[in-house]
Tab-separated table of C-alpha atoms in Angstrom:
chain	number	residue	atom	x	y	z
A	1	UNK	CA	180.856	114.921	190.448
A	2	UNK	CA	177.971	112.750	189.168
A	3	UNK	CA	177.876	109.685	191.421
A	4	UNK	CA	176.757	106.464	189.768
A	5	UNK	CA	177.193	107.855	186.250
A	6	UNK	CA	179.707	106.263	183.874
A	7	UNK	CA	180.796	108.296	180.858
A	8	UNK	CA	181.816	106.219	177.812
A	9	UNK	CA	183.384	108.493	175.182
A	10	UNK	CA	183.985	105.611	172.738
A	11	UNK	CA	180.348	104.903	171.882
A	12	UNK	CA	180.224	107.441	169.096
A	13	UNK	CA	183.388	109.218	167.954
A	14	UNK	CA	183.507	110.063	164.195
A	15	UNK	CA	187.065	111.391	164.560
A	16	UNK	CA	188.255	107.798	165.023
A	17	UNK	CA	187.101	106.872	161.520
A	18	UNK	CA	188.732	109.955	160.022
A	19	UNK	CA	192.068	109.168	161.669
A	20	UNK	CA	191.912	105.506	160.612
A	21	UNK	CA	191.086	106.506	157.026
A	22	UNK	CA	194.040	108.883	156.829
A	23	UNK	CA	196.339	106.235	158.324
A	24	UNK	CA	195.168	103.617	155.810
A	25	UNK	CA	195.545	105.966	152.836
A	26	UNK	CA	199.003	107.027	153.991
A	27	UNK	CA	199.985	103.380	154.331
A	28	UNK	CA	198.616	102.652	150.847
A	29	UNK	CA	200.614	105.569	149.439
A	30	UNK	CA	203.866	104.304	150.967
A	31	UNK	CA	203.191	100.723	149.858
A	32	UNK	CA	202.441	101.965	146.348
A	33	UNK	CA	205.747	103.813	146.224
A	34	UNK	CA	207.582	100.719	147.486
A	35	UNK	CA	205.956	98.500	144.858
A	36	UNK	CA	206.834	101.046	142.177
A	37	UNK	CA	210.497	100.918	143.222
A	38	UNK	CA	210.478	97.110	143.112
A	39	UNK	CA	208.875	97.023	139.656
A	40	UNK	CA	211.286	99.661	138.349
A	41	UNK	CA	214.262	97.663	139.597
A	42	UNK	CA	212.824	94.524	137.996
A	43	UNK	CA	212.264	96.077	134.572
A	44	UNK	CA	215.123	98.571	134.357
A	45	UNK	CA	217.690	96.235	135.865
A	46	UNK	CA	220.174	98.959	136.822
A	47	UNK	CA	220.568	100.876	140.050
A	48	UNK	CA	221.329	104.172	138.268
A	49	UNK	CA	218.140	104.210	136.189
A	50	UNK	CA	216.136	103.030	139.181
A	51	UNK	CA	217.642	105.764	141.363
A	52	UNK	CA	216.625	108.482	138.899
A	53	UNK	CA	212.992	107.332	138.989
A	54	UNK	CA	213.066	106.814	142.760
A	55	UNK	CA	214.227	110.408	143.251
A	56	UNK	CA	211.769	111.910	140.753
A	57	UNK	CA	208.616	110.195	142.063
A	58	UNK	CA	208.679	111.251	145.762
A	59	UNK	CA	210.003	114.671	144.802
A	60	UNK	CA	206.954	115.248	142.589
A	61	UNK	CA	204.617	114.241	145.420
A	62	UNK	CA	206.549	116.414	147.886
A	63	UNK	CA	206.238	119.438	145.600
A	64	UNK	CA	202.497	118.788	145.301
A	65	UNK	CA	202.180	118.673	149.109
A	66	UNK	CA	204.116	121.931	149.438
A	67	UNK	CA	201.788	123.591	146.932
A	68	UNK	CA	198.780	122.309	148.866
A	69	UNK	CA	200.243	123.696	152.085
A	70	UNK	CA	200.907	127.027	150.373
A	71	UNK	CA	197.227	127.146	149.388
A	72	UNK	CA	196.204	126.506	152.989
A	73	UNK	CA	194.781	123.045	152.317
A	74	UNK	CA	194.757	120.337	154.970
A	75	UNK	CA	195.584	116.681	154.454
A	76	UNK	CA	192.343	114.694	154.283
A	77	UNK	CA	191.102	111.506	152.654
A	78	UNK	CA	190.212	113.180	149.347
A	79	UNK	CA	193.602	114.929	149.093
A	80	UNK	CA	195.409	111.643	149.695
A	81	UNK	CA	193.114	109.833	147.254
A	82	UNK	CA	194.002	112.356	144.549
A	83	UNK	CA	197.720	111.815	145.186
A	84	UNK	CA	197.312	108.041	144.999
A	85	UNK	CA	195.385	108.295	141.718
A	86	UNK	CA	198.073	110.591	140.299
A	87	UNK	CA	200.813	108.132	141.222
A	88	UNK	CA	200.457	106.303	137.891
A	89	UNK	CA	200.990	109.502	135.887
A	90	UNK	CA	203.902	110.490	138.124
A	91	UNK	CA	205.580	107.123	137.532
A	92	UNK	CA	205.041	107.402	133.778
A	93	UNK	CA	206.651	110.850	133.669
A	94	UNK	CA	209.629	109.526	135.604
A	95	UNK	CA	210.170	106.483	133.385
A	96	UNK	CA	209.524	107.793	129.888
A	97	UNK	CA	212.498	110.173	129.964
A	98	UNK	CA	214.904	107.670	131.500
A	99	UNK	CA	213.930	104.880	129.122
A	100	UNK	CA	214.294	107.053	126.021
A	101	UNK	CA	217.660	108.447	127.142
A	102	UNK	CA	218.920	104.936	127.863
A	103	UNK	CA	217.757	103.699	124.465
A	104	UNK	CA	219.466	106.591	122.653
A	105	UNK	CA	222.676	106.018	124.601
A	106	UNK	CA	222.679	102.373	123.499
A	107	UNK	CA	222.169	103.394	119.886
A	108	UNK	CA	224.855	106.057	120.157
A	109	UNK	CA	227.371	103.545	121.563
A	110	UNK	CA	226.963	101.410	118.429
A	111	UNK	CA	227.780	104.284	116.024
A	112	UNK	CA	231.157	104.567	114.315
A	113	UNK	CA	231.420	108.173	115.474
A	114	UNK	CA	229.417	108.524	118.715
A	115	UNK	CA	228.092	111.916	119.736
A	116	UNK	CA	228.782	113.495	123.090
A	117	UNK	CA	226.754	112.271	126.046
A	118	UNK	CA	225.332	115.775	126.567
A	119	UNK	CA	224.009	115.909	122.984
A	120	UNK	CA	222.446	112.446	123.272
A	121	UNK	CA	220.714	113.194	126.584
A	122	UNK	CA	219.475	116.568	125.338
A	123	UNK	CA	218.139	115.133	122.091
A	124	UNK	CA	216.451	112.174	123.813
A	125	UNK	CA	214.776	114.460	126.360
A	126	UNK	CA	213.485	116.810	123.670
A	127	UNK	CA	212.041	113.873	121.700
A	128	UNK	CA	209.530	112.979	124.402
A	129	UNK	CA	208.941	116.505	125.665
A	130	UNK	CA	205.938	117.321	123.477
A	131	UNK	CA	204.214	114.015	124.272
A	132	UNK	CA	204.648	114.501	128.026
A	133	UNK	CA	203.434	118.115	127.939
A	134	UNK	CA	200.419	117.363	125.738
A	135	UNK	CA	199.368	114.402	127.892
A	136	UNK	CA	199.591	116.454	131.097
A	137	UNK	CA	197.636	119.371	129.616
A	138	UNK	CA	194.886	117.046	128.362
A	139	UNK	CA	194.526	115.441	131.796
A	140	UNK	CA	194.314	118.856	133.470
A	141	UNK	CA	191.595	119.918	131.014
A	142	UNK	CA	189.638	116.745	131.780
A	143	UNK	CA	189.649	117.539	135.515
A	144	UNK	CA	188.869	121.254	135.217
A	145	UNK	CA	185.038	120.793	135.084
A	146	UNK	CA	185.206	119.247	138.558
A	147	UNK	CA	185.988	122.704	139.989
A	148	UNK	CA	182.660	123.998	138.635
A	149	UNK	CA	180.518	121.282	140.226
A	150	UNK	CA	177.874	122.887	142.461
A	151	UNK	CA	176.688	121.868	145.889
A	152	UNK	CA	177.831	118.815	147.804
A	153	UNK	CA	179.433	117.113	144.794
A	154	UNK	CA	181.712	120.080	144.228
A	155	UNK	CA	182.703	120.284	147.882
A	156	UNK	CA	183.410	116.576	147.955
A	157	UNK	CA	185.441	116.157	144.751
A	158	UNK	CA	187.308	119.474	144.408
A	159	UNK	CA	190.109	118.485	146.847
A	160	UNK	CA	190.664	115.255	144.917
A	161	UNK	CA	190.896	117.067	141.582
A	162	UNK	CA	193.146	119.760	143.063
A	163	UNK	CA	195.670	117.318	144.531
A	164	UNK	CA	195.651	115.263	141.317
A	165	UNK	CA	196.325	118.279	139.089
A	166	UNK	CA	199.044	119.623	141.382
A	167	UNK	CA	200.727	116.203	141.493
A	168	UNK	CA	200.890	115.762	137.715
A	169	UNK	CA	201.919	119.410	137.267
A	170	UNK	CA	204.766	118.920	139.737
A	171	UNK	CA	205.671	115.683	137.971
A	172	UNK	CA	205.795	117.526	134.648
A	173	UNK	CA	208.115	120.142	136.127
A	174	UNK	CA	210.423	117.462	137.533
A	175	UNK	CA	210.428	115.592	134.206
A	176	UNK	CA	211.351	118.781	132.336
A	177	UNK	CA	214.203	119.799	134.647
A	178	UNK	CA	215.550	117.319	137.174
A	179	UNK	CA	215.210	114.035	135.273
A	180	UNK	CA	217.408	115.086	132.285
A	181	UNK	CA	220.016	116.461	134.693
A	182	UNK	CA	220.117	113.190	136.644
A	183	UNK	CA	220.360	111.233	133.392
A	184	UNK	CA	223.357	113.335	132.374
A	185	UNK	CA	225.037	112.762	135.745
A	186	UNK	CA	224.343	109.052	136.248
A	187	UNK	CA	223.942	107.421	132.830
A	188	UNK	CA	227.077	106.737	130.827
A	189	UNK	CA	228.500	104.299	128.267
A	190	UNK	CA	228.748	101.488	130.821
A	191	UNK	CA	225.071	101.790	131.677
A	192	UNK	CA	224.084	101.885	128.008
A	193	UNK	CA	226.246	98.840	127.248
A	194	UNK	CA	224.340	96.568	129.617
A	195	UNK	CA	221.748	94.207	128.211
A	196	UNK	CA	218.082	94.648	128.972
A	197	UNK	CA	216.502	92.541	131.688
A	198	UNK	CA	215.257	89.127	130.594
A	199	UNK	CA	211.665	90.042	131.480
A	200	UNK	CA	211.804	93.158	129.302
A	201	UNK	CA	213.282	91.192	126.410
A	202	UNK	CA	210.605	88.510	126.697
A	203	UNK	CA	207.784	91.062	126.768
A	204	UNK	CA	209.206	92.834	123.724
A	205	UNK	CA	209.522	89.522	121.868
A	206	UNK	CA	205.926	88.589	122.673
A	207	UNK	CA	204.688	92.036	121.639
A	208	UNK	CA	206.682	91.774	118.402
A	209	UNK	CA	204.783	88.613	117.482
A	210	UNK	CA	201.357	90.174	117.974
A	211	UNK	CA	201.981	93.617	116.519
A	212	UNK	CA	202.423	92.582	112.829
A	213	UNK	CA	199.130	90.665	112.912
A	214	UNK	CA	197.216	93.739	114.092
A	215	UNK	CA	199.133	96.002	111.704
A	216	UNK	CA	198.160	93.835	108.725
A	217	UNK	CA	194.481	93.865	109.799
A	218	UNK	CA	193.768	97.327	111.209
A	219	UNK	CA	190.019	96.906	110.757
A	220	UNK	CA	189.967	93.784	112.911
A	221	UNK	CA	192.065	95.516	115.554
A	222	UNK	CA	189.706	98.492	115.697
A	223	UNK	CA	186.663	96.192	115.827
A	224	UNK	CA	188.167	94.152	118.674
A	225	UNK	CA	188.945	97.253	120.720
A	226	UNK	CA	185.486	98.728	120.043
A	227	UNK	CA	183.800	95.474	121.091
A	228	UNK	CA	185.873	95.294	124.275
A	229	UNK	CA	185.052	98.924	125.083
A	230	UNK	CA	181.321	98.368	124.449
A	231	UNK	CA	181.275	95.255	126.640
A	232	UNK	CA	183.056	97.087	129.434
A	233	UNK	CA	180.627	100.013	129.198
A	234	UNK	CA	177.656	97.625	129.293
A	235	UNK	CA	178.960	95.815	132.373
A	236	UNK	CA	179.687	99.120	134.094
A	237	UNK	CA	176.236	100.549	133.370
A	238	UNK	CA	174.017	97.533	134.054
A	239	UNK	CA	176.000	95.410	136.489
A	240	UNK	CA	178.053	97.638	138.718
A	241	UNK	CA	175.269	100.033	139.697
A	242	UNK	CA	175.545	103.723	140.434
A	243	UNK	CA	176.052	105.443	143.747
A	244	UNK	CA	177.155	108.957	144.619
A	245	UNK	CA	179.299	107.958	147.587
A	246	UNK	CA	181.423	104.866	148.187
A	247	UNK	CA	180.612	102.566	151.065
A	248	UNK	CA	182.736	104.046	153.826
A	249	UNK	CA	183.553	101.336	156.344
A	250	UNK	CA	182.866	103.375	159.430
A	251	UNK	CA	182.738	101.536	162.729
A	252	UNK	CA	179.971	103.742	164.159
A	253	UNK	CA	176.382	103.553	162.928
A	254	UNK	CA	173.103	105.324	163.480
A	255	UNK	CA	169.817	103.448	163.478
A	256	UNK	CA	166.694	105.575	163.164
A	257	UNK	CA	163.618	103.968	164.651
A	258	UNK	CA	160.159	105.436	163.943
A	259	UNK	CA	157.116	103.915	165.627
A	260	UNK	CA	153.445	104.770	165.261
A	261	UNK	CA	152.405	108.353	166.077
A	262	UNK	CA	151.321	109.029	169.667
A	263	UNK	CA	153.545	106.218	170.960
A	264	UNK	CA	154.324	106.884	174.609
A	265	UNK	CA	157.807	107.331	176.003
A	266	UNK	CA	157.432	104.161	178.072
A	267	UNK	CA	156.481	102.070	175.022
A	268	UNK	CA	159.391	103.454	173.036
A	269	UNK	CA	161.724	102.767	175.958
A	270	UNK	CA	160.656	99.107	176.174
A	271	UNK	CA	161.154	98.578	172.436
A	272	UNK	CA	164.504	100.358	172.501
A	273	UNK	CA	165.757	98.295	175.438
A	274	UNK	CA	164.763	95.076	173.674
A	275	UNK	CA	166.555	96.148	170.493
A	276	UNK	CA	169.628	97.200	172.481
A	277	UNK	CA	169.856	93.796	174.155
A	278	UNK	CA	169.561	92.045	170.789
A	279	UNK	CA	172.264	94.267	169.301
A	280	UNK	CA	174.688	93.706	172.178
A	281	UNK	CA	174.346	89.945	171.670
A	282	UNK	CA	175.651	90.291	168.099
A	283	UNK	CA	179.329	89.199	167.935
A	284	UNK	CA	181.447	92.201	167.027
A	285	UNK	CA	179.168	94.898	168.477
A	286	UNK	CA	181.242	96.714	171.092
A	287	UNK	CA	178.619	98.977	172.656
A	288	UNK	CA	175.508	100.985	171.918
A	289	UNK	CA	173.600	104.006	173.101
A	290	UNK	CA	170.231	105.568	172.335
A	291	UNK	CA	167.990	108.532	172.913
A	292	UNK	CA	164.216	108.748	172.565
A	293	UNK	CA	162.346	111.810	171.368
A	294	UNK	CA	163.993	115.165	171.932
A	295	UNK	CA	164.900	117.577	174.673
A	296	UNK	CA	163.214	120.956	175.135
A	297	UNK	CA	165.787	122.884	173.068
A	298	UNK	CA	166.935	120.077	170.754
A	299	UNK	CA	167.681	120.703	167.079
A	300	UNK	CA	165.411	117.884	165.843
A	301	UNK	CA	161.641	118.209	165.714
A	302	UNK	CA	160.670	114.672	166.750
A	303	UNK	CA	158.356	113.100	169.263
A	304	UNK	CA	158.670	110.108	171.597
A	305	UNK	CA	157.870	107.822	168.647
A	306	UNK	CA	161.343	108.556	167.217
A	307	UNK	CA	164.418	106.759	168.556
A	308	UNK	CA	168.025	107.058	167.472
A	309	UNK	CA	170.457	104.290	168.396
A	310	UNK	CA	174.246	104.529	168.158
A	311	UNK	CA	175.973	101.246	167.383
A	312	UNK	CA	179.738	100.821	167.651
A	313	UNK	CA	181.560	97.868	166.047
A	314	UNK	CA	184.789	96.424	167.380
A	315	UNK	CA	187.718	97.278	165.042
A	316	UNK	CA	188.896	93.649	165.245
A	317	UNK	CA	185.551	92.223	164.095
A	318	UNK	CA	184.815	91.256	160.500
A	319	UNK	CA	183.093	94.316	159.076
A	320	UNK	CA	180.762	92.784	156.468
A	321	UNK	CA	179.672	89.869	158.667
A	322	UNK	CA	178.927	92.108	161.640
A	323	UNK	CA	176.956	94.588	159.524
A	324	UNK	CA	174.871	91.759	158.058
A	325	UNK	CA	174.045	90.499	161.553
A	326	UNK	CA	173.169	93.986	162.784
A	327	UNK	CA	170.933	94.504	159.754
A	328	UNK	CA	169.215	91.185	160.480
A	329	UNK	CA	168.472	92.356	164.028
A	330	UNK	CA	167.118	95.668	162.726
A	331	UNK	CA	164.923	93.885	160.175
A	332	UNK	CA	163.575	91.630	162.917
A	333	UNK	CA	161.233	94.379	164.142
A	334	UNK	CA	158.459	94.582	161.520
A	335	UNK	CA	155.938	97.379	161.329
A	336	UNK	CA	158.473	100.091	162.094
A	337	UNK	CA	160.134	102.627	159.815
A	338	UNK	CA	163.863	102.074	160.324
A	339	UNK	CA	167.200	102.528	158.606
A	340	UNK	CA	170.848	101.801	159.340
A	341	UNK	CA	173.337	104.458	158.237
A	342	UNK	CA	176.922	105.373	158.921
A	343	UNK	CA	177.435	108.766	160.503
A	344	UNK	CA	178.883	110.293	157.316
A	345	UNK	CA	176.012	109.039	155.166
A	346	UNK	CA	173.483	110.261	157.707
A	347	UNK	CA	174.996	113.759	157.708
A	348	UNK	CA	175.119	113.913	153.909
A	349	UNK	CA	171.554	112.607	153.657
A	350	UNK	CA	170.360	115.401	155.924
A	351	UNK	CA	172.121	117.979	153.739
A	352	UNK	CA	170.678	116.548	150.519
A	353	UNK	CA	167.121	116.162	151.807
A	354	UNK	CA	166.956	119.213	154.057
A	355	UNK	CA	165.311	122.499	153.247
A	356	UNK	CA	167.351	125.339	151.815
A	357	UNK	CA	165.327	128.151	153.347
A	358	UNK	CA	166.438	130.071	156.428
A	359	UNK	CA	163.153	129.487	158.271
A	360	UNK	CA	161.161	126.267	157.849
A	361	UNK	CA	157.750	125.445	159.331
A	362	UNK	CA	156.981	121.724	159.650
A	363	UNK	CA	153.469	120.513	160.364
A	364	UNK	CA	153.146	117.071	161.937
A	365	UNK	CA	150.682	115.125	164.034
A	366	UNK	CA	147.842	112.610	163.713
A	367	UNK	CA	145.384	115.094	162.151
A	368	UNK	CA	146.998	117.353	159.514
A	369	UNK	CA	143.640	118.832	158.494
């Protein structure tokens, strides 16, 4: 109905970043599972032992997802991140039982009077049961304080901790029930009689050479580990830096532009148009939009000296290079208060720096007296 007006809904759409993030995390989760299967097949060297682990790992993650659904949770980036982090513990729970059962079956096959397969599998599973349970309980206790974090930090990290705890709890349940049953069904004398993979044998041989040296000099071993830990802690504290949020690679940005007080709308418009033309000339910038000042019933108390520009980057462009060029354009206007933030960081910054009261009175202008 509006003649001569073109509506571009792609200039600023935060939902696009959310969908891309979920797609990337889902892809990483599937690739991680595939790599785990390949590594298991390489080290275990038998399709039966590999099959047991392959069944246990996705089943643990599926149980965790069902528990999340039962709690009414939705799949988001933090939930998926917690599942990906828990994948290492899930894999360990799946392997430790199978490896110990296989080792006991090999030892049992060499006895003059072998025991029944049921007794061997039961005994091997009970041997590692306490270690698996204690490790899982300790990890859960480590993550419990996250649920008591106040404010934004608690809201941000609770889904990650919840999905992680549910994943390792489901993995513990699978390791206690399904894994021994699968070992009893699939592992037999023929499986136990096969030699270990050459890579496993070589790693064990190499480890056997180093272990006696550390065992004879426990003080040196402890000193070496303490020095390595101290060096790592130093590098982490002084070199890596600290930041509450990671650098989310959003493709949509906000640039806040604050000129001198009492700047007219026309002056702000000229400066904004010049900046927009410079930004559109940057390779990788798809489009941009801007608004100056505020409307009569707007939610922001700003004057015509305040401009907000939306900058959208092409998904095919190199992210870091394009951001550096955009930042160079922004820095090319001296004498102005300006910043370049992603939408998520801008929203979180407003929450962290905003007032907590229900009614706030702000005084602004050239003469505050």
